[in-house]
Amino acid sequence: MALPADFLWGAALAANQCEGAYQEDGKGLSVADVMTAGTVDTPRRITTDVEAGVYYPNHDSVDFYHRYKEDIALFAQMGLKVLRLSIAWSRIFPEGDEIEPNERGLAFYRSVFAELKRYNIEPVVTLSHYEMPLGLVRKYGGWRDRRLVDFFARYCDVCFREFGDTVRYWLTFNEINVAEYNPWSPTGINMRPGDEGYWPTIYQAAYHQFVASAKAVIRAHEIDPGLKVGCMTLAGIVYPKTCHPLDAKAADDFQNDMLAFADVQVRGHLPSFLCKAMERRGVTLVREAGDDEILRAGTVDFVGFSYYSSMVQSGTETDAEKTGGNMVSGVKNPYLETSAWGWQLDPMGLRLTLRLLYNRYKKPLFVVENGLGAADEVVDGRVDDDYRIAYLRAHIAAMIDAVDEDGVDLMGYTPWSALDLVSAGTGEMKKRYGFIYVDRDNEGAGTLERIPKKSFFWYRGVIASNGTNL
Ligand code: BG6
């Protein structure tokens, strides 16, 4: 057992999925505020404005905005050493392009960080987690416009200066590579793969985020060289369906494609296979003088990633049976079970992902999301989520093996999610990930009461024993 004594055990949240209070204290609308509820079969609808009579689950979410003291006290009881949470950009710059920040938005996060400090819980802050200001979509078309680089830089500068004394760990863009597959939440661009002009728009937007991320790293280090800034990529090992060389190539293509954005953030330049993919997809990036130097100087200090599933790709069968997954999916793996939402469960895949990323990047890794979405039920006032404990136990064991036996340098683990919140993919409350149950349903009814689940008490023991008591 070789987890370091300072291993960052924690749990994760995102502002738009837990805070609610979507118009309070000067907050502007974000891209999450115009997403309706959906299900696994009915995609969430994106509306141009808030429509009367339509239910938007992120508007009130689970009311962390008013209940953060109670929630943080529970996180402290669980023994969390870190809490990964995000700052809603639209609380600080309601429209996104203002010159001066919204003081009331800053005050809220100041209080949240002070509360965490009271319990010695260290924040790990994502600067942009699927909640950019809607104003930037309306006026500029989202990240396709280069001016967003400067707006984001201003926002980051304010955050680092305001909170840099209490927040040491930062992540720039949540799952930056999701822009390729599902661009609305990460970039504010309402297009689907296959739409005309898709690739030139998406790659240009992603390129702007590469530059913005690098500038954020540079600025954080200027303000305080002790600040650690990481990237955050959706990750997962990709298996070939068979040992047929064409299957192996399809898997490798997909893997490289998936990691290409993190490659830029870690290595400071666009990998050649990404340039070739752009060429094939008819993309000519618009770049500015000085960008190469910014990308080179703004490489990240650590690699954060989410892991929910491994994936399978086939280069030989076009009609191979498909499976569901987080933002991306692939071919069904007959050896794996799936969650109730069709995501394949593969703890060994986490170990292989850790090996892959460490060998590729040689930088400290941080598992900033991993978890099981399930329709938990309260029975006699208790939530006995043994299936979640089994999931987390197997993934933590695989993670420890990666450290112990494979020599991976791993900083921490913040499973999704600290408490139940609105699902990003489907907008459901029913798809629960939390250690703490929240009494709220898909239609927004419920008392919002918090009930620690069985996994809460189990995870407390895991943290207290530094992973020896699984
Ligand atoms: C990640 C996101 O993609 O997966 C989270 O960073 C999200 O915001 C999590 O909630 C789980 O996905 P979902 O769709 O089940 O909420």
Short mmCIF file of C-alpha atoms and ligand atoms in Angstrom, two decimals:
data_model
loop_
_atom_site.label_atom_id
_atom_site.label_comp_id
_atom_site.label_asym_id
_atom_site.label_seq_id
_atom_site.Cartn_x
_atom_site.Cartn_y
_atom_site.Cartn_z
CA MET A 1 0.00 0.00 0.00
CA ALA A 2 1.81 3.08 -1.12
CA LEU A 3 -0.47 6.08 -1.25
CA PRO A 4 1.41 9.11 0.00
CA ALA A 5 0.35 10.49 3.39
CA ASP A 6 -0.66 13.77 1.74
CA PHE A 7 -2.90 12.06 -0.83
CA LEU A 8 -5.79 14.40 -1.70
CA TRP A 9 -8.92 12.42 -0.85
CA GLY A 10 -12.03 14.33 -1.73
CA ALA A 11 -15.20 14.55 -3.76
CA ALA A 12 -16.39 16.76 -6.61
CA LEU A 13 -19.17 19.20 -7.53
CA ALA A 14 -19.89 21.73 -10.27
CA ALA A 15 -21.57 25.09 -9.63
CA ASN A 16 -24.27 24.80 -12.28
CA GLN A 17 -25.28 21.34 -11.10
CA CYS A 18 -25.57 22.09 -7.39
CA GLU A 19 -25.84 25.81 -6.58
CA GLY A 20 -29.23 26.83 -7.96
CA ALA A 21 -29.98 30.53 -7.25
CA TYR A 22 -29.50 31.08 -10.96
CA GLN A 23 -30.39 34.77 -10.88
CA GLU A 24 -29.39 35.68 -7.38
CA ASP A 25 -26.92 38.38 -6.36
CA GLY A 26 -26.43 39.60 -9.90
CA LYS A 27 -25.66 36.27 -11.55
CA GLY A 28 -26.17 36.23 -15.33
CA LEU A 29 -27.61 33.31 -17.27
CA SER A 30 -25.19 30.55 -18.21
CA VAL A 31 -25.36 27.93 -20.95
CA ALA A 32 -26.67 25.47 -18.32
CA ASP A 33 -29.62 27.75 -17.52
CA VAL A 34 -31.20 27.23 -20.94
CA MET A 35 -31.01 23.44 -20.91
CA THR A 36 -34.31 21.72 -20.26
CA ALA A 37 -34.67 18.42 -18.45
CA GLY A 38 -34.22 15.25 -20.48
CA THR A 39 -33.78 11.52 -20.04
CA VAL A 40 -31.37 8.93 -21.36
CA ASP A 41 -33.55 8.64 -24.50
CA THR A 42 -34.72 12.25 -24.84
CA PRO A 43 -31.85 14.72 -25.20
CA ARG A 44 -32.03 17.96 -23.24
CA ARG A 45 -33.34 20.83 -25.35
CA ILE A 46 -31.29 24.02 -25.63
CA THR A 47 -33.53 27.09 -25.74
CA THR A 48 -32.40 30.55 -26.84
CA ASP A 49 -33.83 32.13 -23.69
CA VAL A 50 -35.59 30.94 -20.55
CA GLU A 51 -39.05 29.92 -21.78
CA ALA A 52 -42.10 30.39 -19.58
CA GLY A 53 -43.68 27.16 -18.37
CA VAL A 54 -40.61 25.07 -19.13
CA TYR A 55 -38.71 23.28 -16.37
CA TYR A 56 -34.98 23.98 -16.20
CA PRO A 57 -33.46 21.73 -13.53
CA ASN A 58 -30.25 23.75 -13.07
CA HIS A 59 -32.12 26.88 -12.01
CA ASP A 60 -32.61 25.66 -8.46
CA SER A 61 -30.56 22.45 -8.51
CA VAL A 62 -29.98 21.33 -4.92
CA ASP A 63 -29.60 24.84 -3.51
CA PHE A 64 -25.96 24.60 -2.45
CA TYR A 65 -25.98 28.40 -2.78
CA HIS A 66 -27.99 28.72 0.42
CA ARG A 67 -27.03 25.47 2.10
CA TYR A 68 -23.27 25.39 1.60
CA LYS A 69 -22.58 25.70 5.34
CA GLU A 70 -24.69 22.66 6.15
CA ASP A 71 -23.21 20.76 3.20
CA ILE A 72 -19.62 21.62 4.01
CA ALA A 73 -20.18 20.54 7.63
CA LEU A 74 -21.27 17.15 6.25
CA PHE A 75 -18.24 17.00 3.94
CA ALA A 76 -16.07 17.62 6.99
CA GLN A 77 -17.80 14.78 8.84
CA MET A 78 -16.95 12.54 5.88
CA GLY A 79 -13.31 13.51 6.37
CA LEU A 80 -12.78 15.12 2.96
CA LYS A 81 -9.33 16.66 2.61
CA VAL A 82 -10.25 18.43 -0.62
CA LEU A 83 -13.43 19.52 -2.34
CA ARG A 84 -13.42 19.96 -6.09
CA LEU A 85 -15.94 22.64 -7.01
CA SER A 86 -16.28 25.22 -9.74
CA ILE A 87 -16.77 28.95 -9.80
CA ALA A 88 -19.72 29.97 -11.96
CA TRP A 89 -18.14 32.46 -14.38
CA SER A 90 -21.58 34.12 -14.76
CA ARG A 91 -21.60 35.04 -11.04
CA ILE A 92 -18.32 36.92 -11.43
CA PHE A 93 -18.94 38.39 -14.90
CA PRO A 94 -22.71 38.06 -15.47
CA GLU A 95 -22.53 38.72 -19.22
CA GLY A 96 -18.92 37.59 -19.57
CA ASP A 97 -17.51 40.73 -21.19
CA GLU A 98 -17.75 43.30 -18.39
CA ILE A 99 -14.65 45.14 -17.26
CA GLU A 100 -15.43 45.01 -13.52
CA PRO A 101 -16.42 41.82 -11.66
CA ASN A 102 -19.66 41.43 -9.73
CA GLU A 103 -18.70 41.98 -6.10
CA ARG A 104 -21.61 39.89 -4.76
CA GLY A 105 -20.48 36.91 -6.81
CA LEU A 106 -16.97 37.22 -5.42
CA ALA A 107 -18.37 37.53 -1.90
CA PHE A 108 -20.23 34.24 -2.25
CA TYR A 109 -17.12 32.26 -3.16
CA ARG A 110 -15.08 34.07 -0.53
CA SER A 111 -17.56 32.75 2.06
CA VAL A 112 -17.52 29.24 0.60
CA PHE A 113 -13.71 29.10 0.70
CA ALA A 114 -13.68 30.53 4.25
CA GLU A 115 -16.12 27.83 5.33
CA LEU A 116 -13.94 25.13 3.78
CA LYS A 117 -10.91 26.55 5.53
CA ARG A 118 -12.67 26.31 8.88
CA TYR A 119 -12.64 22.54 8.41
CA ASN A 120 -9.24 22.32 6.72
CA ILE A 121 -10.81 21.22 3.46
CA GLU A 122 -8.70 22.40 0.57
CA PRO A 123 -10.58 23.60 -2.54
CA VAL A 124 -9.70 22.37 -6.02
CA VAL A 125 -11.36 24.86 -8.33
CA THR A 126 -12.49 24.41 -11.91
CA LEU A 127 -12.66 27.76 -13.67
CA SER A 128 -15.05 26.67 -16.39
CA HIS A 129 -17.30 23.68 -15.81
CA TYR A 130 -20.06 23.69 -18.46
CA GLU A 131 -21.40 27.08 -17.25
CA MET A 132 -20.00 29.90 -19.40
CA PRO A 133 -22.07 33.10 -19.48
CA LEU A 134 -24.88 32.94 -22.03
CA GLY A 135 -24.09 36.57 -22.90
CA LEU A 136 -20.92 35.36 -24.59
CA VAL A 137 -22.97 33.02 -26.75
CA ARG A 138 -25.46 35.70 -27.73
CA LYS A 139 -22.95 38.40 -28.53
CA TYR A 140 -19.97 36.44 -29.79
CA GLY A 141 -21.21 32.97 -30.75
CA GLY A 142 -19.33 31.29 -27.90
CA TRP A 143 -15.73 30.14 -28.07
CA ARG A 144 -15.60 30.42 -31.87
CA ASP A 145 -14.73 34.09 -31.27
CA ARG A 146 -11.14 34.90 -30.35
CA ARG A 147 -12.25 37.71 -28.04
CA LEU A 148 -13.27 35.08 -25.48
CA VAL A 149 -9.60 34.44 -24.81
CA ASP A 150 -9.34 37.91 -23.28
CA PHE A 151 -12.63 37.69 -21.40
CA PHE A 152 -11.54 34.40 -19.88
CA ALA A 153 -8.13 35.85 -19.05
CA ARG A 154 -9.78 38.73 -17.17
CA TYR A 155 -12.00 36.31 -15.27
CA CYS A 156 -9.06 34.07 -14.33
CA ASP A 157 -6.96 37.03 -13.28
CA VAL A 158 -9.73 38.14 -10.90
CA CYS A 159 -10.11 34.62 -9.48
CA PHE A 160 -6.38 34.11 -8.93
CA ARG A 161 -5.97 37.51 -7.29
CA GLU A 162 -9.08 37.22 -5.13
CA PHE A 163 -8.76 33.59 -4.08
CA GLY A 164 -5.13 32.62 -4.73
CA ASP A 165 -4.33 32.87 -1.02
CA THR A 166 -6.83 30.11 -0.14
CA VAL A 167 -7.06 28.12 -3.37
CA ARG A 168 -3.84 26.40 -4.43
CA TYR A 169 -5.22 23.91 -6.96
CA TRP A 170 -6.94 25.03 -10.15
CA LEU A 171 -8.29 23.37 -13.28
CA THR A 172 -8.92 25.42 -16.41
CA PHE A 173 -11.63 23.80 -18.61
CA ASN A 174 -13.69 20.84 -17.48
CA GLU A 175 -13.37 17.97 -19.97
CA ILE A 176 -11.90 20.22 -22.63
CA ASN A 177 -12.08 17.45 -25.23
CA VAL A 178 -15.86 17.12 -24.93
CA ALA A 179 -15.98 20.08 -27.34
CA GLU A 180 -15.30 17.56 -30.11
CA TYR A 181 -18.29 15.38 -29.35
CA ASN A 182 -20.87 17.56 -27.61
CA PRO A 183 -19.91 21.23 -27.89
CA TRP A 184 -22.76 23.19 -26.27
CA SER A 185 -21.78 22.92 -22.61
CA PRO A 186 -18.02 23.39 -23.04
CA THR A 187 -18.02 26.01 -25.84
CA GLY A 188 -21.49 27.53 -26.18
CA ILE A 189 -21.74 26.34 -29.78
CA ASN A 190 -25.03 24.68 -30.58
CA MET A 191 -23.96 22.26 -33.32
CA ARG A 192 -23.94 18.50 -33.69
CA PRO A 193 -21.29 16.35 -35.36
CA GLY A 194 -22.29 16.10 -39.01
CA ASP A 195 -23.56 19.70 -39.23
CA GLU A 196 -22.10 21.74 -42.03
CA GLY A 197 -18.99 23.59 -40.94
CA TYR A 198 -18.79 21.55 -37.74
CA TRP A 199 -15.07 20.79 -37.69
CA PRO A 200 -13.69 24.22 -38.64
CA THR A 201 -15.91 25.79 -35.95
CA ILE A 202 -15.15 23.28 -33.23
CA TYR A 203 -11.41 23.11 -33.77
CA GLN A 204 -11.15 26.89 -33.90
CA ALA A 205 -13.11 27.14 -30.63
CA ALA A 206 -10.92 24.46 -29.04
CA TYR A 207 -7.83 26.29 -30.25
CA HIS A 208 -9.03 29.44 -28.51
CA GLN A 209 -9.42 27.40 -25.32
CA PHE A 210 -5.88 26.02 -25.66
CA VAL A 211 -4.55 29.57 -25.79
CA ALA A 212 -6.86 30.69 -22.97
CA SER A 213 -5.83 27.75 -20.79
CA ALA A 214 -2.14 28.45 -21.38
CA LYS A 215 -2.62 32.12 -20.54
CA ALA A 216 -4.37 31.14 -17.32
CA VAL A 217 -1.44 28.95 -16.30
CA ILE A 218 1.03 31.73 -17.07
CA ARG A 219 -0.98 34.29 -15.12
CA ALA A 220 -1.45 32.03 -12.09
CA HIS A 221 2.30 31.45 -11.90
CA GLU A 222 3.02 35.17 -12.25
CA ILE A 223 0.70 35.92 -9.35
CA ASP A 224 2.04 33.10 -7.22
CA PRO A 225 4.49 30.45 -8.42
CA GLY A 226 3.06 28.16 -5.74
CA LEU A 227 -0.32 27.88 -7.50
CA LYS A 228 -0.82 24.57 -9.29
CA VAL A 229 -2.91 24.63 -12.45
CA GLY A 230 -4.05 21.47 -14.17
CA CYS A 231 -5.95 20.51 -17.29
CA MET A 232 -9.09 18.38 -17.11
CA THR A 233 -9.78 15.88 -19.83
CA LEU A 234 -12.35 13.18 -20.27
CA ALA A 235 -10.27 10.01 -20.38
CA GLY A 236 -10.67 6.27 -20.73
CA ILE A 237 -8.57 3.52 -22.19
CA VAL A 238 -9.77 2.43 -25.66
CA TYR A 239 -9.64 -1.30 -26.42
CA PRO A 240 -9.65 -2.81 -29.92
CA LYS A 241 -12.66 -5.06 -30.48
CA THR A 242 -10.35 -7.91 -31.59
CA CYS A 243 -6.62 -8.28 -32.27
CA HIS A 244 -7.28 -7.57 -35.95
CA PRO A 245 -4.80 -4.83 -36.92
CA LEU A 246 -7.63 -2.66 -38.26
CA ASP A 247 -9.40 -2.85 -34.90
CA ALA A 248 -6.13 -1.96 -33.17
CA LYS A 249 -5.74 1.03 -35.48
CA ALA A 250 -9.32 2.19 -34.88
CA ALA A 251 -8.75 2.02 -31.12
CA ASP A 252 -5.46 3.88 -31.37
CA ASP A 253 -7.00 6.55 -33.62
CA PHE A 254 -9.79 7.09 -31.14
CA GLN A 255 -7.42 7.19 -28.18
CA ASN A 256 -5.19 9.77 -29.82
CA ASP A 257 -8.16 11.84 -30.87
CA MET A 258 -9.49 11.79 -27.33
CA LEU A 259 -6.19 12.88 -25.77
CA ALA A 260 -5.17 15.38 -28.45
CA PHE A 261 -6.47 18.40 -26.52
CA ALA A 262 -4.73 17.42 -23.29
CA ASP A 263 -1.58 16.81 -25.36
CA VAL A 264 -1.60 20.50 -26.25
CA GLN A 265 -2.09 21.58 -22.64
CA VAL A 266 0.60 19.27 -21.30
CA ARG A 267 3.19 19.48 -24.08
CA GLY A 268 2.66 23.04 -25.27
CA HIS A 269 2.10 22.38 -28.97
CA LEU A 270 -0.40 20.73 -31.29
CA PRO A 271 0.49 17.07 -31.87
CA SER A 272 1.13 16.17 -35.52
CA PHE A 273 -1.77 13.71 -35.65
CA LEU A 274 -4.14 16.50 -34.56
CA CYS A 275 -2.81 18.74 -37.34
CA LYS A 276 -3.37 15.89 -39.81
CA ALA A 277 -6.89 15.26 -38.49
CA MET A 278 -7.66 18.94 -39.00
CA GLU A 279 -6.27 18.79 -42.53
CA ARG A 280 -8.47 15.79 -43.35
CA ARG A 281 -11.49 17.59 -41.91
CA GLY A 282 -10.86 20.67 -44.01
CA VAL A 283 -9.79 22.92 -41.14
CA THR A 284 -7.33 25.80 -41.43
CA LEU A 285 -6.84 27.32 -38.00
CA VAL A 286 -6.66 31.06 -37.62
CA ARG A 287 -3.72 31.71 -35.32
CA GLU A 288 -2.08 34.87 -34.04
CA ALA A 289 1.56 35.78 -33.76
CA GLY A 290 2.82 34.85 -30.32
CA ASP A 291 0.40 31.95 -29.82
CA ASP A 292 3.14 29.33 -30.09
CA GLU A 293 5.10 30.99 -27.30
CA ILE A 294 1.99 31.20 -25.12
CA LEU A 295 1.19 27.51 -25.62
CA ARG A 296 4.80 26.58 -24.83
CA ALA A 297 4.97 28.73 -21.71
CA GLY A 298 1.54 27.77 -20.38
CA THR A 299 1.85 24.02 -19.94
CA VAL A 300 -0.04 22.60 -16.99
CA ASP A 301 1.42 21.49 -13.65
CA PHE A 302 -0.68 18.34 -13.39
CA VAL A 303 -3.14 16.29 -15.40
CA GLY A 304 -6.70 16.09 -14.09
CA PHE A 305 -9.10 13.71 -15.73
CA SER A 306 -12.51 12.10 -15.41
CA TYR A 307 -12.85 8.37 -15.77
CA TYR A 308 -16.19 6.61 -15.91
CA SER A 309 -15.63 3.88 -18.50
CA SER A 310 -13.25 2.26 -20.88
CA MET A 311 -14.26 2.13 -24.54
CA VAL A 312 -14.07 -0.29 -27.45
CA GLN A 313 -13.59 0.57 -31.11
CA SER A 314 -13.78 -1.58 -34.21
CA GLY A 315 -12.19 -0.94 -37.59
CA THR A 316 -13.71 -3.98 -39.21
CA GLU A 317 -17.42 -4.03 -38.37
CA THR A 318 -19.54 -1.03 -39.20
CA ASP A 319 -22.64 -2.53 -37.57
CA ALA A 320 -21.07 -3.69 -34.27
CA GLU A 321 -23.45 -3.24 -31.32
CA LYS A 322 -22.98 0.14 -29.64
CA THR A 323 -23.09 1.08 -25.97
CA GLY A 324 -23.86 4.25 -23.98
CA GLY A 325 -21.25 6.34 -22.21
CA ASN A 326 -20.21 9.71 -20.89
CA MET A 327 -20.38 12.15 -23.82
CA VAL A 328 -18.73 9.59 -26.11
CA SER A 329 -19.54 5.97 -26.68
CA GLY A 330 -18.25 3.02 -28.62
CA VAL A 331 -18.81 -0.64 -29.30
CA LYS A 332 -20.22 -2.90 -26.62
CA ASN A 333 -17.71 -4.80 -24.50
CA PRO A 334 -19.20 -8.26 -23.81
CA TYR A 335 -17.02 -8.71 -20.71
CA LEU A 336 -18.35 -5.69 -18.83
CA GLU A 337 -21.52 -4.98 -16.93
CA THR A 338 -23.25 -1.66 -17.35
CA SER A 339 -24.86 0.86 -15.01
CA ALA A 340 -28.61 1.47 -15.15
CA TRP A 341 -27.80 4.30 -17.61
CA GLY A 342 -25.84 1.97 -19.89
CA TRP A 343 -22.30 3.05 -18.98
CA GLN A 344 -19.84 0.14 -18.92
CA LEU A 345 -18.14 -0.53 -15.59
CA ASP A 346 -14.44 -1.27 -15.74
CA PRO A 347 -12.14 -0.69 -12.74
CA MET A 348 -9.15 -2.25 -14.53
CA GLY A 349 -9.74 0.33 -17.23
CA LEU A 350 -8.96 3.02 -14.65
CA ARG A 351 -5.61 1.41 -13.86
CA LEU A 352 -4.80 1.16 -17.56
CA THR A 353 -5.87 4.78 -18.11
CA LEU A 354 -3.57 5.90 -15.27
CA ARG A 355 -0.67 3.99 -16.80
CA LEU A 356 -1.38 5.37 -20.25
CA LEU A 357 -1.58 8.98 -19.06
CA TYR A 358 1.47 8.74 -16.85
CA ASN A 359 3.59 7.15 -19.55
CA ARG A 360 2.38 9.72 -22.05
CA TYR A 361 2.75 12.82 -19.90
CA LYS A 362 5.15 12.10 -17.01
CA LYS A 363 3.27 14.63 -14.88
CA PRO A 364 1.37 14.10 -11.63
CA LEU A 365 -2.14 12.81 -12.29
CA PHE A 366 -5.35 13.64 -10.45
CA VAL A 367 -8.56 11.59 -10.83
CA VAL A 368 -11.00 14.47 -10.49
CA GLU A 369 -14.14 12.50 -11.44
CA ASN A 370 -15.21 8.88 -11.19
CA GLY A 371 -18.49 7.49 -9.91
CA LEU A 372 -21.71 5.59 -10.41
CA GLY A 373 -25.02 7.15 -11.39
CA ALA A 374 -27.87 5.15 -9.85
CA ALA A 375 -31.53 5.60 -8.91
CA ASP A 376 -31.01 5.44 -5.13
CA GLU A 377 -34.03 5.03 -2.93
CA VAL A 378 -34.65 6.02 0.66
CA VAL A 379 -35.99 3.12 2.68
CA ASP A 380 -36.83 3.73 6.35
CA GLY A 381 -34.80 6.91 6.27
CA ARG A 382 -31.65 5.19 4.94
CA VAL A 383 -29.96 4.85 1.58
CA ASP A 384 -28.08 1.57 1.41
CA ASP A 385 -26.08 2.09 -1.78
CA ASP A 386 -23.95 -1.03 -1.58
CA TYR A 387 -23.63 -1.06 -5.39
CA ARG A 388 -21.90 2.36 -5.23
CA ILE A 389 -19.57 1.13 -2.50
CA ALA A 390 -18.71 -1.88 -4.68
CA TYR A 391 -18.04 0.40 -7.65
CA LEU A 392 -15.85 2.81 -5.71
CA ARG A 393 -14.04 0.04 -3.84
CA ALA A 394 -13.02 -1.65 -7.09
CA HIS A 395 -11.93 1.62 -8.71
CA ILE A 396 -9.94 2.75 -5.67
CA ALA A 397 -8.23 -0.66 -5.50
CA ALA A 398 -7.31 -0.36 -9.19
CA MET A 399 -6.01 3.14 -8.59
CA ILE A 400 -3.87 2.00 -5.68
CA ASP A 401 -2.45 -0.82 -7.84
CA ALA A 402 -1.51 1.77 -10.45
CA VAL A 403 0.46 3.66 -7.79
CA ASP A 404 1.82 0.66 -5.97
CA GLU A 405 2.69 -1.69 -8.77
CA ASP A 406 3.00 0.56 -11.81
CA GLY A 407 4.68 3.59 -10.22
CA VAL A 408 2.09 6.16 -11.29
CA ASP A 409 2.44 9.55 -9.58
CA LEU A 410 -1.09 10.26 -8.37
CA MET A 411 -2.02 13.35 -6.36
CA GLY A 412 -5.59 12.65 -5.43
CA TYR A 413 -9.07 11.32 -6.03
CA THR A 414 -12.30 13.34 -6.04
CA PRO A 415 -15.17 11.04 -7.01
CA TRP A 416 -18.36 12.37 -8.50
CA SER A 417 -20.16 13.59 -6.52
CA ALA A 418 -19.97 15.00 -3.03
CA LEU A 419 -23.77 15.16 -2.86
CA ASP A 420 -26.61 14.38 -5.29
CA LEU A 421 -26.99 16.98 -8.01
CA VAL A 422 -28.48 17.52 -11.46
CA SER A 423 -27.06 15.21 -14.12
CA ALA A 424 -25.16 17.11 -16.81
CA GLY A 425 -26.04 14.68 -19.56
CA THR A 426 -29.72 14.07 -18.94
CA GLY A 427 -30.77 16.82 -16.52
CA GLU A 428 -32.25 14.21 -14.21
CA MET A 429 -32.06 14.21 -10.42
CA LYS A 430 -32.84 10.53 -10.43
CA LYS A 431 -29.37 9.74 -11.77
CA ARG A 432 -27.65 10.12 -8.44
CA TYR A 433 -23.91 9.99 -7.76
CA GLY A 434 -23.61 11.53 -4.31
CA PHE A 435 -22.38 10.32 -0.95
CA ILE A 436 -25.24 12.42 0.40
CA TYR A 437 -28.80 11.98 -0.78
CA VAL A 438 -30.80 15.10 -1.58
CA ASP A 439 -34.58 14.93 -1.46
CA ARG A 440 -35.47 16.35 -4.85
CA ASP A 441 -36.96 14.64 -7.88
CA ASN A 442 -36.86 15.02 -11.65
CA GLU A 443 -39.70 17.51 -11.62
CA GLY A 444 -38.14 19.66 -8.90
CA ALA A 445 -40.32 18.49 -6.01
CA GLY A 446 -38.87 17.53 -2.62
CA THR A 447 -37.75 19.01 0.68
CA LEU A 448 -34.03 19.26 -0.23
CA GLU A 449 -33.25 17.39 2.98
CA ARG A 450 -29.75 15.87 3.06
CA ILE A 451 -29.30 12.23 4.10
CA PRO A 452 -25.80 10.71 4.26
CA LYS A 453 -25.84 7.40 2.38
CA LYS A 454 -24.15 4.17 3.43
CA SER A 455 -21.31 5.07 1.03
CA PHE A 456 -20.72 8.26 3.06
CA PHE A 457 -19.75 6.25 6.16
CA TRP A 458 -17.77 3.75 4.12
CA TYR A 459 -15.79 6.49 2.32
CA ARG A 460 -15.04 8.15 5.67
CA GLY A 461 -13.30 4.93 6.70
CA VAL A 462 -11.41 4.77 3.42
CA ILE A 463 -10.10 8.30 3.87
CA ALA A 464 -9.23 7.80 7.54
CA SER A 465 -7.20 4.71 6.67
CA ASN A 466 -5.59 6.34 3.59
CA GLY A 467 -7.10 3.65 1.40
CA THR A 468 -6.13 0.60 3.44
CA ASN A 469 -9.67 -0.06 4.67
CA LEU A 470 -11.65 -0.74 1.55
C1 BG6 B 1 -18.74 14.59 -16.41
C2 BG6 B 1 -19.02 16.02 -16.06
O1 BG6 B 1 -18.85 14.52 -17.78
O2 BG6 B 1 -19.59 13.59 -15.96
C3 BG6 B 1 -20.01 16.21 -14.94
O3 BG6 B 1 -17.84 16.71 -15.81
C4 BG6 B 1 -21.11 15.19 -15.07
O4 BG6 B 1 -20.46 17.53 -15.00
C5 BG6 B 1 -20.50 13.80 -14.90
O5 BG6 B 1 -22.17 15.37 -14.19
C6 BG6 B 1 -21.51 12.67 -14.93
O6 BG6 B 1 -22.28 12.75 -16.09
P1 BG6 B 1 -23.86 12.78 -16.04
O7 BG6 B 1 -24.27 13.08 -17.43
O8 BG6 B 1 -24.28 11.44 -15.60
O9 BG6 B 1 -24.22 13.85 -15.09
#
